[in-house]
GROMACS .gro file of C-alpha atoms in nm:
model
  285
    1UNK     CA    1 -10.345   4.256  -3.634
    2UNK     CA    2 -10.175   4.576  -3.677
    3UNK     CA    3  -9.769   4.603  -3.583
    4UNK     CA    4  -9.758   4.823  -3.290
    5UNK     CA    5  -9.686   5.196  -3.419
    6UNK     CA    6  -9.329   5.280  -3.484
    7UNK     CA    7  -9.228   5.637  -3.369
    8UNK     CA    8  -9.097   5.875  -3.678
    9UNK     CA    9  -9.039   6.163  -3.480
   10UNK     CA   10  -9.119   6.347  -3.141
   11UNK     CA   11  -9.157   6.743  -3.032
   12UNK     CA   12  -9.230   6.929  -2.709
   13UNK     CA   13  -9.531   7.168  -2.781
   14UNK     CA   14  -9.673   7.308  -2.490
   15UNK     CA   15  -9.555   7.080  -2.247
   16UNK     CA   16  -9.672   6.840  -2.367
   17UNK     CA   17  -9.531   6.600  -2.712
   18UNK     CA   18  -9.624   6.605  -3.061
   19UNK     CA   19  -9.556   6.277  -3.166
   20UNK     CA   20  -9.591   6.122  -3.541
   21UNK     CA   21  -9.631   5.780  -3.617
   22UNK     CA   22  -9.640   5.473  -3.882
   23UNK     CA   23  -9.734   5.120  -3.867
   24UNK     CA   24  -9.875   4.873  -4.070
   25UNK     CA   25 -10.257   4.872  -4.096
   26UNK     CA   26 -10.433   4.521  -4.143
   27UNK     CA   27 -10.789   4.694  -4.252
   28UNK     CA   28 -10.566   4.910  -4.531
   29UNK     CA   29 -10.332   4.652  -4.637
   30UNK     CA   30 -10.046   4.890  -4.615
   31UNK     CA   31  -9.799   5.139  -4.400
   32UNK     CA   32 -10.042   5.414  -4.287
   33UNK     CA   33  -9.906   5.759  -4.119
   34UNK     CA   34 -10.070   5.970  -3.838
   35UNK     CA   35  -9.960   6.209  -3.566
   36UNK     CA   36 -10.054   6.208  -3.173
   37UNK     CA   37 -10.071   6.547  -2.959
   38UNK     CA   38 -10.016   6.399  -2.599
   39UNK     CA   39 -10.115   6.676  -2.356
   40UNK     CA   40  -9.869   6.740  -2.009
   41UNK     CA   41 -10.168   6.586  -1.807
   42UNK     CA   42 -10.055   6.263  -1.964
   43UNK     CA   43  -9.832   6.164  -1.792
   44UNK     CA   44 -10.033   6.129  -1.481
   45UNK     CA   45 -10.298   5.897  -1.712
   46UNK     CA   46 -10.519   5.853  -1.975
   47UNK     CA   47 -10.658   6.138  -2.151
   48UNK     CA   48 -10.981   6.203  -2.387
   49UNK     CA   49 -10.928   6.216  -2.715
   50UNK     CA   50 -11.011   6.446  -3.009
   51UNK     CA   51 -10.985   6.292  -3.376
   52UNK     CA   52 -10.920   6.545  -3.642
   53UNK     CA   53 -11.030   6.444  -3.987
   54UNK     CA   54 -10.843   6.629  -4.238
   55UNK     CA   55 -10.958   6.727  -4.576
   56UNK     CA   56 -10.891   6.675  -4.966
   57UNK     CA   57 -10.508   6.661  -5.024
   58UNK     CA   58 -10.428   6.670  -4.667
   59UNK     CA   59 -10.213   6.397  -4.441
   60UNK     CA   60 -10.121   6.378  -4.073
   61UNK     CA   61  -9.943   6.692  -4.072
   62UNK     CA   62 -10.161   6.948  -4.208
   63UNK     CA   63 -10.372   7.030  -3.896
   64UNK     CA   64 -10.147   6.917  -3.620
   65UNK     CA   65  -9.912   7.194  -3.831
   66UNK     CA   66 -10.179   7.439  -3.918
   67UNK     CA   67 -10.447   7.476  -3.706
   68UNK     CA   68 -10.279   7.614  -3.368
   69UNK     CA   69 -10.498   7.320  -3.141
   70UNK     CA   70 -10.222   7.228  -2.913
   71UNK     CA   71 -10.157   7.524  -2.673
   72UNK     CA   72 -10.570   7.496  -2.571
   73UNK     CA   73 -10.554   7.125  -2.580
   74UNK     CA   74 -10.279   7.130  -2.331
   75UNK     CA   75 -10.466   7.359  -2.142
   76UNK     CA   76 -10.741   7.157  -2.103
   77UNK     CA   77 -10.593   6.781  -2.082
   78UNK     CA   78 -10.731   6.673  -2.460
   79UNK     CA   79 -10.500   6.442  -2.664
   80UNK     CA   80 -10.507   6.524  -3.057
   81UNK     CA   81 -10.512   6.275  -3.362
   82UNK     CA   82 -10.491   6.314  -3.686
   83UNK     CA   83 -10.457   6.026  -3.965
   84UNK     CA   84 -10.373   6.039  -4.327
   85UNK     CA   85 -10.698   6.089  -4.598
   86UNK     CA   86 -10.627   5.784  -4.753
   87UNK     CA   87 -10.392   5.477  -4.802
   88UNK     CA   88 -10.073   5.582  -4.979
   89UNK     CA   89  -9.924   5.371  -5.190
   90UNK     CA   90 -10.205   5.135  -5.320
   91UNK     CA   91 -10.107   5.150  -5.663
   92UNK     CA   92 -10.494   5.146  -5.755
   93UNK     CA   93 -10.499   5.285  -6.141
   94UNK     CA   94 -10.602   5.620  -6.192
   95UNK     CA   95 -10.589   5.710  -5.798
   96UNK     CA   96 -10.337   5.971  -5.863
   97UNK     CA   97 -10.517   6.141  -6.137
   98UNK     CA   98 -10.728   6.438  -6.002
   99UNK     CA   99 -10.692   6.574  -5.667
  100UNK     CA  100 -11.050   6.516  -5.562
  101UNK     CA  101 -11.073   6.132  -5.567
  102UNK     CA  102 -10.804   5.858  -5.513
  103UNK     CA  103 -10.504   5.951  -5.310
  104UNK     CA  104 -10.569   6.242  -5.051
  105UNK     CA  105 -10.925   6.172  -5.091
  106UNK     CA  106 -11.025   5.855  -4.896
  107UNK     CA  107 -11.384   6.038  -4.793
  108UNK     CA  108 -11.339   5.848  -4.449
  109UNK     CA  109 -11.565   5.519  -4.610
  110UNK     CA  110 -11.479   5.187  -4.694
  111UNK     CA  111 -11.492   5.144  -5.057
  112UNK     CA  112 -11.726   4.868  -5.202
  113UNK     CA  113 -11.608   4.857  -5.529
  114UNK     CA  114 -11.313   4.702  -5.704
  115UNK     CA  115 -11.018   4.784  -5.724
  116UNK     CA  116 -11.083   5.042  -5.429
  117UNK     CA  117 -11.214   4.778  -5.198
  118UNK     CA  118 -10.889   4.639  -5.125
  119UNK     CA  119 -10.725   4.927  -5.004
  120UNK     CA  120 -10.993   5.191  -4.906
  121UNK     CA  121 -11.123   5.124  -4.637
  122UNK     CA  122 -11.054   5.396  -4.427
  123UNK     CA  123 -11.391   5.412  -4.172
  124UNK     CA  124 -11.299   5.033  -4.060
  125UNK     CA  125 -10.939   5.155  -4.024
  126UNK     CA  126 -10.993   5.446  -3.768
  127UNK     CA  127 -11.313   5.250  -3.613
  128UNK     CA  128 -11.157   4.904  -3.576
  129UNK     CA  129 -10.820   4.964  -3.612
  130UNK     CA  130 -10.633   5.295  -3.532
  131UNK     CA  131 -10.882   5.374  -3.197
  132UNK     CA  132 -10.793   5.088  -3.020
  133UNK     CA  133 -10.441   5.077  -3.137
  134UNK     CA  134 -10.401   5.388  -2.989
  135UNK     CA  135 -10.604   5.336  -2.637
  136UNK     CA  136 -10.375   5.094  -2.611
  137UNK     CA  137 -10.069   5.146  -2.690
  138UNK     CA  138 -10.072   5.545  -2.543
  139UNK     CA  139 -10.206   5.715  -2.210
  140UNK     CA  140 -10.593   5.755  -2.416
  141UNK     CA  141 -10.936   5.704  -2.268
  142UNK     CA  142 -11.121   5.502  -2.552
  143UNK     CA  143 -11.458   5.615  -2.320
  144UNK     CA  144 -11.371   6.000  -2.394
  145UNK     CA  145 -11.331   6.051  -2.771
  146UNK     CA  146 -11.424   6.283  -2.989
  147UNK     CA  147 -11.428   6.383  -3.339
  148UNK     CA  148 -11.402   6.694  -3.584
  149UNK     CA  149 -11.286   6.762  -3.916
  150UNK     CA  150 -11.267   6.972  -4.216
  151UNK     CA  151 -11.448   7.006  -4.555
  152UNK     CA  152 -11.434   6.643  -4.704
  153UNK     CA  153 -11.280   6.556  -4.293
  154UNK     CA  154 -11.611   6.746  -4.213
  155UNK     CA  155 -11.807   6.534  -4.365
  156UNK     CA  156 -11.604   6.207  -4.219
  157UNK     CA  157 -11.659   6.358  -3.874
  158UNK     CA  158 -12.042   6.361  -3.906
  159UNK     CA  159 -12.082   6.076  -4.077
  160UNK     CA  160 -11.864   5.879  -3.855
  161UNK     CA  161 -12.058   6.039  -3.541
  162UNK     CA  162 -12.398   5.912  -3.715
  163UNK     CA  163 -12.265   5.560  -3.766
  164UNK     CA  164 -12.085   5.488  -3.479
  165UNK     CA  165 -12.259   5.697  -3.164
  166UNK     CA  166 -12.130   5.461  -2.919
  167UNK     CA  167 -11.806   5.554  -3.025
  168UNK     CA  168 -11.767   5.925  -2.986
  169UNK     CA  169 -11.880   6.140  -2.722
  170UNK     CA  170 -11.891   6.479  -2.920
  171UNK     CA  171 -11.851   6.559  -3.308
  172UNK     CA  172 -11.803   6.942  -3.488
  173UNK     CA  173 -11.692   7.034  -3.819
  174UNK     CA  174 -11.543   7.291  -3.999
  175UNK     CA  175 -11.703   7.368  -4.324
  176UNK     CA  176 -11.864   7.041  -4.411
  177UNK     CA  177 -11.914   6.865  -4.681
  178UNK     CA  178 -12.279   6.794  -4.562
  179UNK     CA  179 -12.466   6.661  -4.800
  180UNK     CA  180 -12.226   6.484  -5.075
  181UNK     CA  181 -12.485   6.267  -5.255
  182UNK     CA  182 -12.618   6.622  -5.369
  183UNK     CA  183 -12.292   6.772  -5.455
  184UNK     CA  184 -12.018   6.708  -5.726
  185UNK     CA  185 -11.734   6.631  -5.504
  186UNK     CA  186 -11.945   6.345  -5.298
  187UNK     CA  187 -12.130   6.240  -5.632
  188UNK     CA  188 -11.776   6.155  -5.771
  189UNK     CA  189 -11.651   6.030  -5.460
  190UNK     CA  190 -11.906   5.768  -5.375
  191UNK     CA  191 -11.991   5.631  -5.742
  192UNK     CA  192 -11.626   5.548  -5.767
  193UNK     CA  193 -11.586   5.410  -5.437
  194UNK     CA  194 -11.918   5.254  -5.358
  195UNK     CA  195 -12.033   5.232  -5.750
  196UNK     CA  196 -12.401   5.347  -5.993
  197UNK     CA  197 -12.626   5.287  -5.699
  198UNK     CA  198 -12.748   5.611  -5.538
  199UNK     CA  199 -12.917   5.429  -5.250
  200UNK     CA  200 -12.597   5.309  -5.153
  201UNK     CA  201 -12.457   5.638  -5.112
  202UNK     CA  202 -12.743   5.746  -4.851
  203UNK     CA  203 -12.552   5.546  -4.554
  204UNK     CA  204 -12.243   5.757  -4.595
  205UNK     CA  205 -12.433   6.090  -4.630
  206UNK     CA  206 -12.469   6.301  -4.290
  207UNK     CA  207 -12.790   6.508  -4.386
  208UNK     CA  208 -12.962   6.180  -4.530
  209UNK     CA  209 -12.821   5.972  -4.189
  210UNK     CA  210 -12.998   6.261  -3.906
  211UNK     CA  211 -13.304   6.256  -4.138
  212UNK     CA  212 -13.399   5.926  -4.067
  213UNK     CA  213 -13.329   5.952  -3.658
  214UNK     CA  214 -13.622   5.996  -3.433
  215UNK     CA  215 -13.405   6.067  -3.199
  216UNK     CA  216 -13.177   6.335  -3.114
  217UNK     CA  217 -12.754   6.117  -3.122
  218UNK     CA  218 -12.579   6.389  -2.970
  219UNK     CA  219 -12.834   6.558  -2.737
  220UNK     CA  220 -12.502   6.818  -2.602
  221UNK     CA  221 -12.535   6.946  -2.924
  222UNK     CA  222 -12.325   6.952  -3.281
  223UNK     CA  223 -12.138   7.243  -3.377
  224UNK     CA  224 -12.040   7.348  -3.720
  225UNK     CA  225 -11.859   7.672  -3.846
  226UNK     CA  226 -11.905   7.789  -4.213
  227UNK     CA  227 -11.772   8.095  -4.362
  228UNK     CA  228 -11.942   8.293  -4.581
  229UNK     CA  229 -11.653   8.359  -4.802
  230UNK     CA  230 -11.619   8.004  -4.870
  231UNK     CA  231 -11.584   7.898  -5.258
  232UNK     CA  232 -11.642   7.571  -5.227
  233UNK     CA  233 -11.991   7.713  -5.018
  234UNK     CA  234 -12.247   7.663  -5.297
  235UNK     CA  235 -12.189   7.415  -5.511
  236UNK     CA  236 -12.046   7.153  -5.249
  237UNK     CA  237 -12.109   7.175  -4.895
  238UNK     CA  238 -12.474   7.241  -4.861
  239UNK     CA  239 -12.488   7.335  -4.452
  240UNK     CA  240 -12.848   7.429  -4.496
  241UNK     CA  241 -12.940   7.071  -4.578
  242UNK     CA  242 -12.792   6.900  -4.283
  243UNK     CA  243 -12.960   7.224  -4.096
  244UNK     CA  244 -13.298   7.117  -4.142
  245UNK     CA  245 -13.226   6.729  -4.092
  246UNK     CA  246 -13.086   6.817  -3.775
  247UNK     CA  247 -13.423   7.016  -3.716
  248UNK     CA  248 -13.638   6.758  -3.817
  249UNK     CA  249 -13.448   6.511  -3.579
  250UNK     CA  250 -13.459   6.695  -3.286
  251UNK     CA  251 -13.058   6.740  -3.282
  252UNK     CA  252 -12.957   7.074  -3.104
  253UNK     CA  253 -12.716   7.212  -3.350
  254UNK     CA  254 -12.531   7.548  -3.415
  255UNK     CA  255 -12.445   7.639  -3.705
  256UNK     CA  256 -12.232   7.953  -3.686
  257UNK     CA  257 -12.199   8.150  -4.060
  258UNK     CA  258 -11.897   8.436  -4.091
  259UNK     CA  259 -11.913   8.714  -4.325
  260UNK     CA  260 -11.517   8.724  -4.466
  261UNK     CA  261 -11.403   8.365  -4.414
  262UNK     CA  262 -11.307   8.137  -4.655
  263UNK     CA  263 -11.227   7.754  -4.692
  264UNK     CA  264 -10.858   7.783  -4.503
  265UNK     CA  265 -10.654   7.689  -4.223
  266UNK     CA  266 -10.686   8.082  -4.104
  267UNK     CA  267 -11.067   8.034  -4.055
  268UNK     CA  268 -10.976   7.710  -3.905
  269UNK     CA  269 -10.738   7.854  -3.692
  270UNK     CA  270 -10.985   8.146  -3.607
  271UNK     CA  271 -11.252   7.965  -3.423
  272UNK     CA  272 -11.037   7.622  -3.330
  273UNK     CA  273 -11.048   7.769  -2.947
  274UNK     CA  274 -11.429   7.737  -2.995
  275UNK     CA  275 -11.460   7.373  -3.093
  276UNK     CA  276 -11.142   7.276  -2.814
  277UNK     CA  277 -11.384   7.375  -2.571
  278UNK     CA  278 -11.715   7.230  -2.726
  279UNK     CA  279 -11.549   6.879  -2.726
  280UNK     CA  280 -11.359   6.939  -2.342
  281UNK     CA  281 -11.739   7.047  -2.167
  282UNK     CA  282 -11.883   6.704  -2.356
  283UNK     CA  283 -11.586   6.471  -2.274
  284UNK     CA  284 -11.619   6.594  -1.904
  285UNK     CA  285 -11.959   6.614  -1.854
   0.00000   0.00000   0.00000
């Protein structure tokens, strides 16, 4: 089992308490990081959750620091969470060598392949692990949780929505990776982590996942946000893709494009009020 989460440091923000956390993770095999927003309606009870996925070189901090979600979310009664991108520490060869794979860049799976499979395993950690650590261990409602995320976190979100609808009530994204068996950063991703096998990589894939559903997983809709201005827009995240799946499927989605945004934390920032308030109208409902 995992040791109950030791407290690193507390803030009020908003009324409420930014809190950041480590403990040791049985599914990772190691110390693993992440920081709780605990709205003022806390204190009264449990609260529904949002999980923030976070995305290539990111860790706990970056969007609780970032993206300007707590003053809504304390509005509206939401607690925040945000893990780490990967296990830290693993000591895997060559996982500190680029930026894209390896530390930083856990792509929210659980790696098949050795040496990765020891340590990476980051979908069974949130999933089976850091969920119910936390709906126990803090004032969260494990029936009310939802999740977002950014770029490579993007891509975590909807594939971790597809896999596990029981789980979460409500997914968006934030400039998506949407289709990574189709684009270089998922190609090099998965054949590292899940190895040669294409066919393998389909199950971790969000447009290949809503193409094969008859049925629509999140009928309240899925929201994702795209700028226009995006570099990474052509050659890796592929929103068009997951656009017609989601079409094909039957799965209301918006997909909201803006002239003059790029890949940052200030489009992020721009239209987090937005996806607050998708997520609080689906946990409620």
């Amino acid at each position: 089992m995992s040791t109950q989460p030791q407290l690193l440091s507390e803030h009020a923000c908003f009324g409420g308490r930014q809190l950041f956390y480590q403990h040791d993770s049985h599914e990772i095999g190691l110390p693993m990081k992440f920081s709780v927003f605990l709205p003022p309606q806390a204190v009264r009870g449990p609260v529904p959750a949002l999980l923030y996925l976070a995305g290539l070189t990111c860790n706990e901090e970056t969007f609780m620091i970032k993206a300007g979600a707590q003053r809504l979310a304390a509005e509206l009664g939401l607690a925040l969470i945000a893990p780490d991108t990967s296990p830290r520490g693993a000591n895997v060869p060559g996982e500190a060598d680029s930026w894209d794979f390896g530390t930083g860049a856990g792509f929210y799976l659980d790696a098949t392949q050795a040496p990765w499979s020891s340590h990476y395993r980051m979908e069974s950690y949130l999933t089976a692990e850091l969920l119910p650590l936390l709906s126990s261990a803090l004032p969260i409602d494990a029936g009310r949780i939802g999740i977002f995320g950014h770029s490579m976190g993007g891509h975590g979100a909807l594939t971790l929505a597809l896999r596990h609808p029981g789980l979460f009530k409500s997914v968006s994204a934030f400039a998506p990776i949407c289709a990574p068996s189709q684009c270089p950063w998922g190609q090099k991703a998965f054949a590292g982590y899940l190895g040669a096998d294409e066919s393998g990589w389909l199950a971790h894939d969000a447009t290949a996942l809503m193409t094969g559903l008859r049925d629509a997983p999140y009928p309240g809709g899925i929201l994702i946000d795209q700028g226009l201005a995006d570099q990474f827009l052509a050659e890796q995240l592929h929103p068009h893709l997951f656009e017609a799946a989601c079409a094909s499927a039957g799965q209301p989605l918006t997909l909201r494009r803006h002239a003059g945004y790029d890949h940052s934390y200030y489009f992020i920032a721009t239209f987090m009020a937005e996806h607050i308030g998708h997520h609080a109208r689906l946990l409620e409902a």
